[in-house]
Amino acid sequence: MIAGLAVLATAAPAMAAVTARGAVPDDNPRAGWLDRYAEVRQGPEQTDRVSQSFKVGADGSLDLTGISGDVRVTGGGGTEITVEATKRVRHRDADQARRLLNDLRVDMTHVGSRVEVRTIYPRNRGERGISARVDYVVSVPAGTAVAVKSISGNVLVTSVRGEVRAETVSGDVEVSATPNVAVAKTISGNVTARDIGSANMLSLGTVSGTVIATGLKVRALDAGSVSGDVRISGVQIERVEARSVSGNIEFDSPLSKGGRYEFTSHSGDVRIALVGTTGFELDADTFSGSVRSDLPVTLRGIGQPGDRRRGTSNRAIRGSYGDGSAVLSVRSHSGSVVITRSTR
């Protein structure tokens, strides 16, 4: 899926390659300074606001594709999807800016209970010195299925009960208070998931950024970053696969009986802080770091059979703790591995 976003990014007009502001600009203390700097370099901002509502019932669907700009979707009551789009253009020539603003289109299509929104940039507008973006603020009935894709901008989805798919290329993705998230991904940015669930597998991913998952109640989680950390805490999950190439992995949560948990980092540390008393089968190793368990693990393959050791530090530990009802697999090439008791 991330590869698909990359292809979409290369196909975008050059004028879309602008720096994304925060999902809630007023919360960004740098926003005022950045606006003044942009005005000096590119001229004053020209804006136009478009708003439209569509009656879809309690469980319709929204499919929104942006190019440059932030997207915020909030679930609530009612039976209508309301889309507010703010077009923003900068150019040192005010007349040219107004023409560009007029040519920058927001297409909205309503068929039955489905609403599609598309940002359409004017052709042959890739000259230098232009800044153009469309920010979206959307309210939907709580049961709406939401799919958002963007190239340059942050994506925020909250309080939506329908299935959610949130993706961008350059920007942060945040999903919260949403019980049925399928995908939250970016290429350059952070991914934050708070108090969410998923009907099937939840996929959280970034290439350059950090993945943060808290308060999740999902059956299975796939979380990964190439050059950032993966942090998972306060979750209830039966199956986890978390990986990072150059970042650390942190897991601070209980294990489920019969669950499977796999953590892999190439050059980062892996720290597993366990809540509760669920036992597990442990298979942990590192190439150039150390493995330490602060829990009394009955060892296999290291030490004498039947040994119970606490604070064991080796490059590999294989054994069981308690009833061994969960499976815990931990790998790091050049980092250290620690299994300990949570302080939560």
Short mmCIF file of C-alpha atoms in Angstrom, two decimals:
data_model
loop_
_atom_site.label_atom_id
_atom_site.label_comp_id
_atom_site.label_asym_id
_atom_site.label_seq_id
_atom_site.Cartn_x
_atom_site.Cartn_y
_atom_site.Cartn_z
CA MET A 1 0.00 0.00 0.00
CA ILE A 2 2.83 2.42 0.75
CA ALA A 3 4.31 1.62 -2.65
CA GLY A 4 0.99 2.63 -4.21
CA LEU A 5 1.12 5.96 -2.44
CA ALA A 6 4.62 6.55 -3.76
CA VAL A 7 3.40 6.07 -7.34
CA LEU A 8 0.58 8.52 -6.70
CA ALA A 9 3.06 11.05 -5.37
CA THR A 10 5.24 10.99 -8.48
CA ALA A 11 2.19 11.55 -10.65
CA ALA A 12 1.12 14.72 -8.81
CA PRO A 13 1.67 18.18 -10.29
CA ALA A 14 4.84 19.93 -9.23
CA MET A 15 2.82 22.72 -7.63
CA ALA A 16 1.52 20.24 -5.06
CA ALA A 17 4.96 19.83 -3.50
CA VAL A 18 4.45 22.25 -0.63
CA THR A 19 5.13 21.85 3.06
CA ALA A 20 2.12 20.64 5.02
CA ARG A 21 0.97 22.58 8.03
CA GLY A 22 -0.47 20.91 11.13
CA ALA A 23 -3.84 19.22 10.99
CA VAL A 24 -5.11 21.97 13.28
CA PRO A 25 -3.12 25.05 12.17
CA ASP A 26 -4.13 27.15 15.18
CA ASP A 27 -2.41 24.64 17.46
CA ASN A 28 0.94 25.13 15.71
CA PRO A 29 3.01 27.93 17.34
CA ARG A 30 5.12 28.19 14.18
CA ALA A 31 2.16 28.64 11.83
CA GLY A 32 2.08 32.45 12.12
CA TRP A 33 5.80 32.79 11.42
CA LEU A 34 5.61 30.39 8.50
CA ASP A 35 2.69 32.30 7.01
CA ARG A 36 4.59 35.59 7.19
CA TYR A 37 7.67 34.00 5.65
CA ALA A 38 5.61 32.53 2.81
CA GLU A 39 3.95 35.90 2.19
CA VAL A 40 7.32 37.59 1.77
CA ARG A 41 8.58 34.92 -0.65
CA GLN A 42 5.41 34.06 -2.56
CA GLY A 43 2.98 36.90 -1.98
CA PRO A 44 -0.22 37.15 0.07
CA GLU A 45 -2.51 34.15 0.31
CA GLN A 46 -5.68 34.06 -1.77
CA THR A 47 -8.43 31.85 -0.33
CA ASP A 48 -11.84 30.55 -1.34
CA ARG A 49 -14.12 28.36 0.73
CA VAL A 50 -16.51 25.77 -0.67
CA SER A 51 -19.07 23.98 1.51
CA GLN A 52 -21.64 21.36 0.61
CA SER A 53 -23.82 18.84 2.45
CA PHE A 54 -25.10 15.46 1.26
CA LYS A 55 -27.82 13.31 2.80
CA VAL A 56 -26.46 9.74 3.01
CA GLY A 57 -28.21 8.12 5.97
CA ALA A 58 -26.59 6.79 9.12
CA ASP A 59 -24.06 4.50 7.44
CA GLY A 60 -22.94 6.00 4.13
CA SER A 61 -19.42 6.20 2.74
CA LEU A 62 -16.87 8.95 2.05
CA ASP A 63 -13.99 8.61 -0.41
CA LEU A 64 -11.73 11.68 -0.38
CA THR A 65 -8.56 12.13 -2.42
CA GLY A 66 -6.41 15.21 -1.85
CA ILE A 67 -3.11 16.35 -3.30
CA SER A 68 -1.77 19.08 -1.03
CA GLY A 69 -3.50 20.10 2.19
CA ASP A 70 -4.73 18.75 5.49
CA VAL A 71 -7.80 16.56 5.92
CA ARG A 72 -9.80 16.35 9.13
CA VAL A 73 -12.80 14.00 9.37
CA THR A 74 -15.00 13.86 12.47
CA GLY A 75 -17.91 11.53 13.14
CA GLY A 76 -21.09 12.68 14.84
CA GLY A 77 -24.87 12.50 14.69
CA GLY A 78 -27.26 13.19 11.87
CA THR A 79 -27.55 11.71 8.40
CA GLU A 80 -25.52 14.17 6.33
CA ILE A 81 -21.92 14.40 5.20
CA THR A 82 -20.75 18.01 5.22
CA VAL A 83 -17.59 18.92 3.33
CA GLU A 84 -15.88 22.26 3.84
CA ALA A 85 -12.96 22.83 1.48
CA THR A 86 -10.66 25.83 1.76
CA LYS A 87 -8.60 26.54 -1.34
CA ARG A 88 -5.35 28.43 -0.71
CA VAL A 89 -3.05 29.86 -3.37
CA ARG A 90 0.04 32.06 -3.17
CA HIS A 91 1.74 33.84 -6.07
CA ARG A 92 3.71 37.08 -6.22
CA ASP A 93 1.37 38.24 -8.98
CA ALA A 94 -2.03 38.81 -7.33
CA ASP A 95 -3.96 38.52 -10.61
CA GLN A 96 -2.24 35.24 -11.39
CA ALA A 97 -3.03 33.99 -7.89
CA ARG A 98 -6.72 34.75 -8.37
CA ARG A 99 -6.77 32.94 -11.71
CA LEU A 100 -5.09 29.92 -10.16
CA LEU A 101 -7.55 29.98 -7.27
CA ASN A 102 -10.43 29.92 -9.74
CA ASP A 103 -8.88 27.04 -11.73
CA LEU A 104 -8.18 24.96 -8.62
CA ARG A 105 -11.24 22.72 -8.35
CA VAL A 106 -12.92 20.61 -5.72
CA ASP A 107 -15.16 17.99 -7.34
CA MET A 108 -17.86 16.42 -5.15
CA THR A 109 -20.01 13.54 -6.38
CA HIS A 110 -23.01 12.10 -4.55
CA VAL A 111 -24.51 8.78 -5.64
CA GLY A 112 -26.92 7.09 -3.25
CA SER A 113 -25.21 6.90 0.14
CA ARG A 114 -21.70 7.43 -1.29
CA VAL A 115 -19.84 10.74 -1.53
CA GLU A 116 -16.61 11.15 -3.51
CA VAL A 117 -14.42 14.23 -3.18
CA ARG A 118 -11.47 14.98 -5.48
CA THR A 119 -8.95 17.82 -5.66
CA ILE A 120 -8.36 18.78 -9.29
CA TYR A 121 -5.33 20.93 -10.07
CA PRO A 122 -5.25 23.00 -13.28
CA ARG A 123 -3.09 21.64 -16.06
CA ASN A 124 0.15 23.34 -17.05
CA ARG A 125 0.37 25.12 -13.70
CA GLY A 126 3.66 23.60 -12.60
CA GLU A 127 5.69 26.80 -12.86
CA ARG A 128 7.86 27.81 -9.94
CA GLY A 129 6.81 30.33 -7.32
CA ILE A 130 3.34 28.88 -6.79
CA SER A 131 1.94 27.48 -3.56
CA ALA A 132 -1.45 25.80 -3.82
CA ARG A 133 -3.35 23.59 -1.40
CA VAL A 134 -6.85 22.57 -0.38
CA ASP A 135 -7.65 21.91 3.29
CA TYR A 136 -10.70 19.80 4.12
CA VAL A 137 -12.83 19.75 7.26
CA VAL A 138 -15.48 17.05 7.00
CA SER A 139 -18.23 15.93 9.36
CA VAL A 140 -19.90 12.57 8.80
CA PRO A 141 -22.51 10.41 10.52
CA ALA A 142 -20.65 8.20 12.99
CA GLY A 143 -21.41 5.01 11.03
CA THR A 144 -19.86 6.27 7.79
CA ALA A 145 -17.08 4.28 6.11
CA VAL A 146 -14.19 6.69 5.46
CA ALA A 147 -11.31 6.38 2.99
CA VAL A 148 -8.84 9.28 2.76
CA LYS A 149 -5.75 9.52 0.56
CA SER A 150 -3.46 12.52 0.26
CA ILE A 151 -0.01 13.29 -1.10
CA SER A 152 1.18 16.27 0.95
CA GLY A 153 -0.71 16.94 4.15
CA ASN A 154 -1.78 15.60 7.50
CA VAL A 155 -4.80 13.31 7.91
CA LEU A 156 -6.88 13.21 11.09
CA VAL A 157 -9.90 10.93 11.57
CA THR A 158 -11.78 10.76 14.86
CA SER A 159 -15.03 9.37 16.30
CA VAL A 160 -15.99 7.38 13.19
CA ARG A 161 -17.55 3.92 13.70
CA GLY A 162 -17.45 2.79 10.07
CA GLU A 163 -14.33 1.29 8.50
CA VAL A 164 -11.49 3.82 8.25
CA ARG A 165 -8.56 3.87 5.82
CA ALA A 166 -6.26 6.90 6.22
CA GLU A 167 -3.15 7.33 4.07
CA THR A 168 -0.81 10.12 3.01
CA VAL A 169 2.63 10.35 1.42
CA SER A 170 4.14 13.36 3.21
CA GLY A 171 2.44 14.16 6.49
CA ASP A 172 1.24 12.74 9.78
CA VAL A 173 -1.70 10.37 10.15
CA GLU A 174 -3.76 10.27 13.34
CA VAL A 175 -6.80 8.11 14.08
CA SER A 176 -8.61 8.17 17.43
CA ALA A 177 -11.83 6.98 19.07
CA THR A 178 -12.53 4.86 16.00
CA PRO A 179 -13.45 1.18 16.51
CA ASN A 180 -12.92 -0.13 12.98
CA VAL A 181 -9.64 1.08 11.46
CA ALA A 182 -8.10 -0.99 8.67
CA VAL A 183 -5.11 1.12 7.59
CA ALA A 184 -3.24 4.20 8.85
CA LYS A 185 -0.06 4.80 6.85
CA THR A 186 2.33 7.46 5.61
CA ILE A 187 5.73 7.53 3.94
CA SER A 188 7.23 10.63 5.55
CA GLY A 189 5.59 11.37 8.88
CA ASN A 190 4.33 9.89 12.13
CA VAL A 191 1.38 7.54 12.60
CA THR A 192 -0.61 7.82 15.82
CA ALA A 193 -3.46 5.48 16.77
CA ARG A 194 -5.32 6.11 20.03
CA ASP A 195 -8.27 4.24 21.51
CA ILE A 196 -9.20 2.46 18.31
CA GLY A 197 -10.26 -1.02 17.24
CA SER A 198 -10.31 -3.10 14.09
CA ALA A 199 -12.58 -5.81 12.74
CA ASN A 200 -9.65 -7.67 11.21
CA MET A 201 -5.94 -6.83 10.89
CA LEU A 202 -4.92 -3.27 11.79
CA SER A 203 -2.00 -2.00 9.72
CA LEU A 204 0.06 0.99 10.94
CA GLY A 205 3.14 2.01 8.97
CA THR A 206 5.60 4.70 8.02
CA VAL A 207 8.94 4.82 6.24
CA SER A 208 10.41 7.91 7.92
CA GLY A 209 8.69 8.51 11.23
CA THR A 210 7.40 7.00 14.45
CA VAL A 211 4.44 4.69 14.99
CA ILE A 212 2.57 5.25 18.28
CA ALA A 213 -0.27 2.92 19.28
CA THR A 214 -2.08 3.34 22.61
CA GLY A 215 -5.34 1.99 23.98
CA LEU A 216 -5.96 -0.35 21.05
CA LYS A 217 -8.45 -3.23 21.19
CA VAL A 218 -7.81 -5.24 18.05
CA ARG A 219 -7.39 -8.87 17.14
CA ALA A 220 -4.19 -8.40 15.14
CA LEU A 221 -1.71 -5.56 14.62
CA ASP A 222 0.93 -5.08 11.96
CA ALA A 223 3.10 -2.05 12.81
CA GLY A 224 6.31 -0.98 11.11
CA SER A 225 8.76 1.84 10.52
CA VAL A 226 11.97 1.96 8.53
CA SER A 227 13.79 4.84 10.23
CA GLY A 228 11.73 5.47 13.35
CA ASP A 229 10.52 3.90 16.57
CA VAL A 230 7.47 1.71 17.12
CA ARG A 231 5.76 2.29 20.49
CA ILE A 232 2.84 0.15 21.62
CA SER A 233 1.26 0.59 25.06
CA GLY A 234 -1.95 -0.16 26.91
CA VAL A 235 -3.32 -2.43 24.19
CA GLN A 236 -5.36 -5.63 24.11
CA ILE A 237 -4.19 -7.64 21.11
CA GLU A 238 -3.99 -11.35 20.34
CA ARG A 239 -1.38 -11.10 17.60
CA VAL A 240 1.34 -8.48 17.04
CA GLU A 241 3.99 -8.14 14.37
CA ALA A 242 6.13 -5.04 14.96
CA ARG A 243 9.33 -4.17 13.13
CA SER A 244 11.79 -1.36 12.55
CA VAL A 245 15.03 -1.15 10.62
CA SER A 246 16.87 1.63 12.46
CA GLY A 247 14.54 2.44 15.35
CA ASN A 248 13.64 1.02 18.74
CA ILE A 249 10.58 -1.05 19.56
CA GLU A 250 8.68 -0.68 22.83
CA PHE A 251 5.79 -2.86 23.97
CA ASP A 252 4.10 -2.14 27.33
CA SER A 253 0.92 -4.21 27.54
CA PRO A 254 -0.47 -7.58 28.65
CA LEU A 255 -0.18 -10.73 26.59
CA SER A 256 -3.26 -12.74 25.68
CA LYS A 257 -3.43 -16.47 26.35
CA GLY A 258 -2.82 -18.20 23.04
CA GLY A 259 -1.53 -14.95 21.52
CA ARG A 260 1.54 -14.56 19.30
CA TYR A 261 3.89 -11.56 19.51
CA GLU A 262 6.77 -10.95 17.12
CA PHE A 263 9.18 -8.00 17.42
CA THR A 264 12.10 -7.36 15.06
CA SER A 265 14.59 -4.49 14.82
CA HIS A 266 17.79 -4.44 12.80
CA SER A 267 19.80 -1.73 14.56
CA GLY A 268 17.57 -0.71 17.47
CA ASP A 269 16.72 -2.00 20.92
CA VAL A 270 13.59 -3.97 21.77
CA ARG A 271 12.02 -3.50 25.20
CA ILE A 272 9.09 -5.66 26.26
CA ALA A 273 7.37 -4.56 29.50
CA LEU A 274 4.65 -7.03 30.41
CA VAL A 275 1.43 -6.39 32.31
CA GLY A 276 -0.37 -9.21 34.11
CA THR A 277 0.58 -12.82 34.73
CA THR A 278 0.07 -14.52 31.36
CA GLY A 279 2.85 -17.00 30.68
CA PHE A 280 4.76 -17.28 27.43
CA GLU A 281 7.22 -19.29 25.38
CA LEU A 282 10.24 -17.05 24.73
CA ASP A 283 12.53 -17.11 21.71
CA ALA A 284 14.83 -14.07 21.83
CA ASP A 285 18.21 -13.40 20.24
CA THR A 286 20.55 -10.68 19.03
CA PHE A 287 23.70 -10.76 16.92
CA SER A 288 25.83 -8.10 18.61
CA GLY A 289 23.77 -6.94 21.59
CA SER A 290 22.46 -8.69 24.69
CA VAL A 291 19.24 -10.37 25.75
CA ARG A 292 17.98 -9.95 29.31
CA SER A 293 14.88 -11.26 31.02
CA ASP A 294 13.92 -9.88 34.41
CA LEU A 295 11.22 -12.54 34.65
CA PRO A 296 12.16 -16.07 35.80
CA VAL A 297 12.37 -18.03 32.57
CA THR A 298 12.81 -21.80 32.50
CA LEU A 299 15.60 -22.08 29.97
CA ARG A 300 16.00 -24.37 27.01
CA GLY A 301 19.27 -24.60 25.12
CA ILE A 302 21.17 -22.24 27.45
CA GLY A 303 22.31 -23.38 30.85
CA GLN A 304 21.11 -26.67 32.30
CA PRO A 305 17.67 -28.06 31.45
CA GLY A 306 15.13 -26.95 34.03
CA ASP A 307 17.18 -23.93 35.18
CA ARG A 308 15.03 -20.98 36.29
CA ARG A 309 16.95 -17.76 35.94
CA ARG A 310 16.07 -14.13 36.53
CA GLY A 311 18.26 -11.37 35.11
CA THR A 312 19.79 -13.72 32.55
CA SER A 313 21.87 -11.85 29.96
CA ASN A 314 23.04 -13.62 26.80
CA ARG A 315 22.81 -13.19 23.09
CA ALA A 316 19.95 -15.67 23.03
CA ILE A 317 17.33 -16.95 25.45
CA ARG A 318 14.88 -19.73 24.71
CA GLY A 319 12.56 -20.95 27.40
CA SER A 320 9.19 -20.54 29.08
CA TYR A 321 7.63 -18.39 31.75
CA GLY A 322 4.57 -19.44 33.71
CA ASP A 323 2.12 -21.56 31.77
CA GLY A 324 3.75 -20.71 28.43
CA SER A 325 0.36 -20.00 26.88
CA ALA A 326 1.53 -17.12 24.64
CA VAL A 327 4.39 -17.04 22.13
CA LEU A 328 6.94 -14.22 22.36
CA SER A 329 9.54 -13.91 19.58
CA VAL A 330 12.08 -11.07 19.74
CA ARG A 331 14.94 -10.32 17.33
CA SER A 332 17.54 -7.56 17.03
CA HIS A 333 20.69 -7.60 14.93
CA SER A 334 22.78 -4.91 16.62
CA GLY A 335 20.56 -3.82 19.51
CA SER A 336 19.68 -5.20 22.91
CA VAL A 337 16.57 -7.05 24.03
CA VAL A 338 14.98 -6.60 27.46
CA ILE A 339 11.95 -8.46 28.82
CA THR A 340 10.76 -6.97 32.09
CA ARG A 341 7.72 -6.26 34.25
CA SER A 342 5.70 -3.15 33.43
CA THR A 343 5.46 -0.33 35.96
CA ARG A 344 1.97 0.60 34.72
#
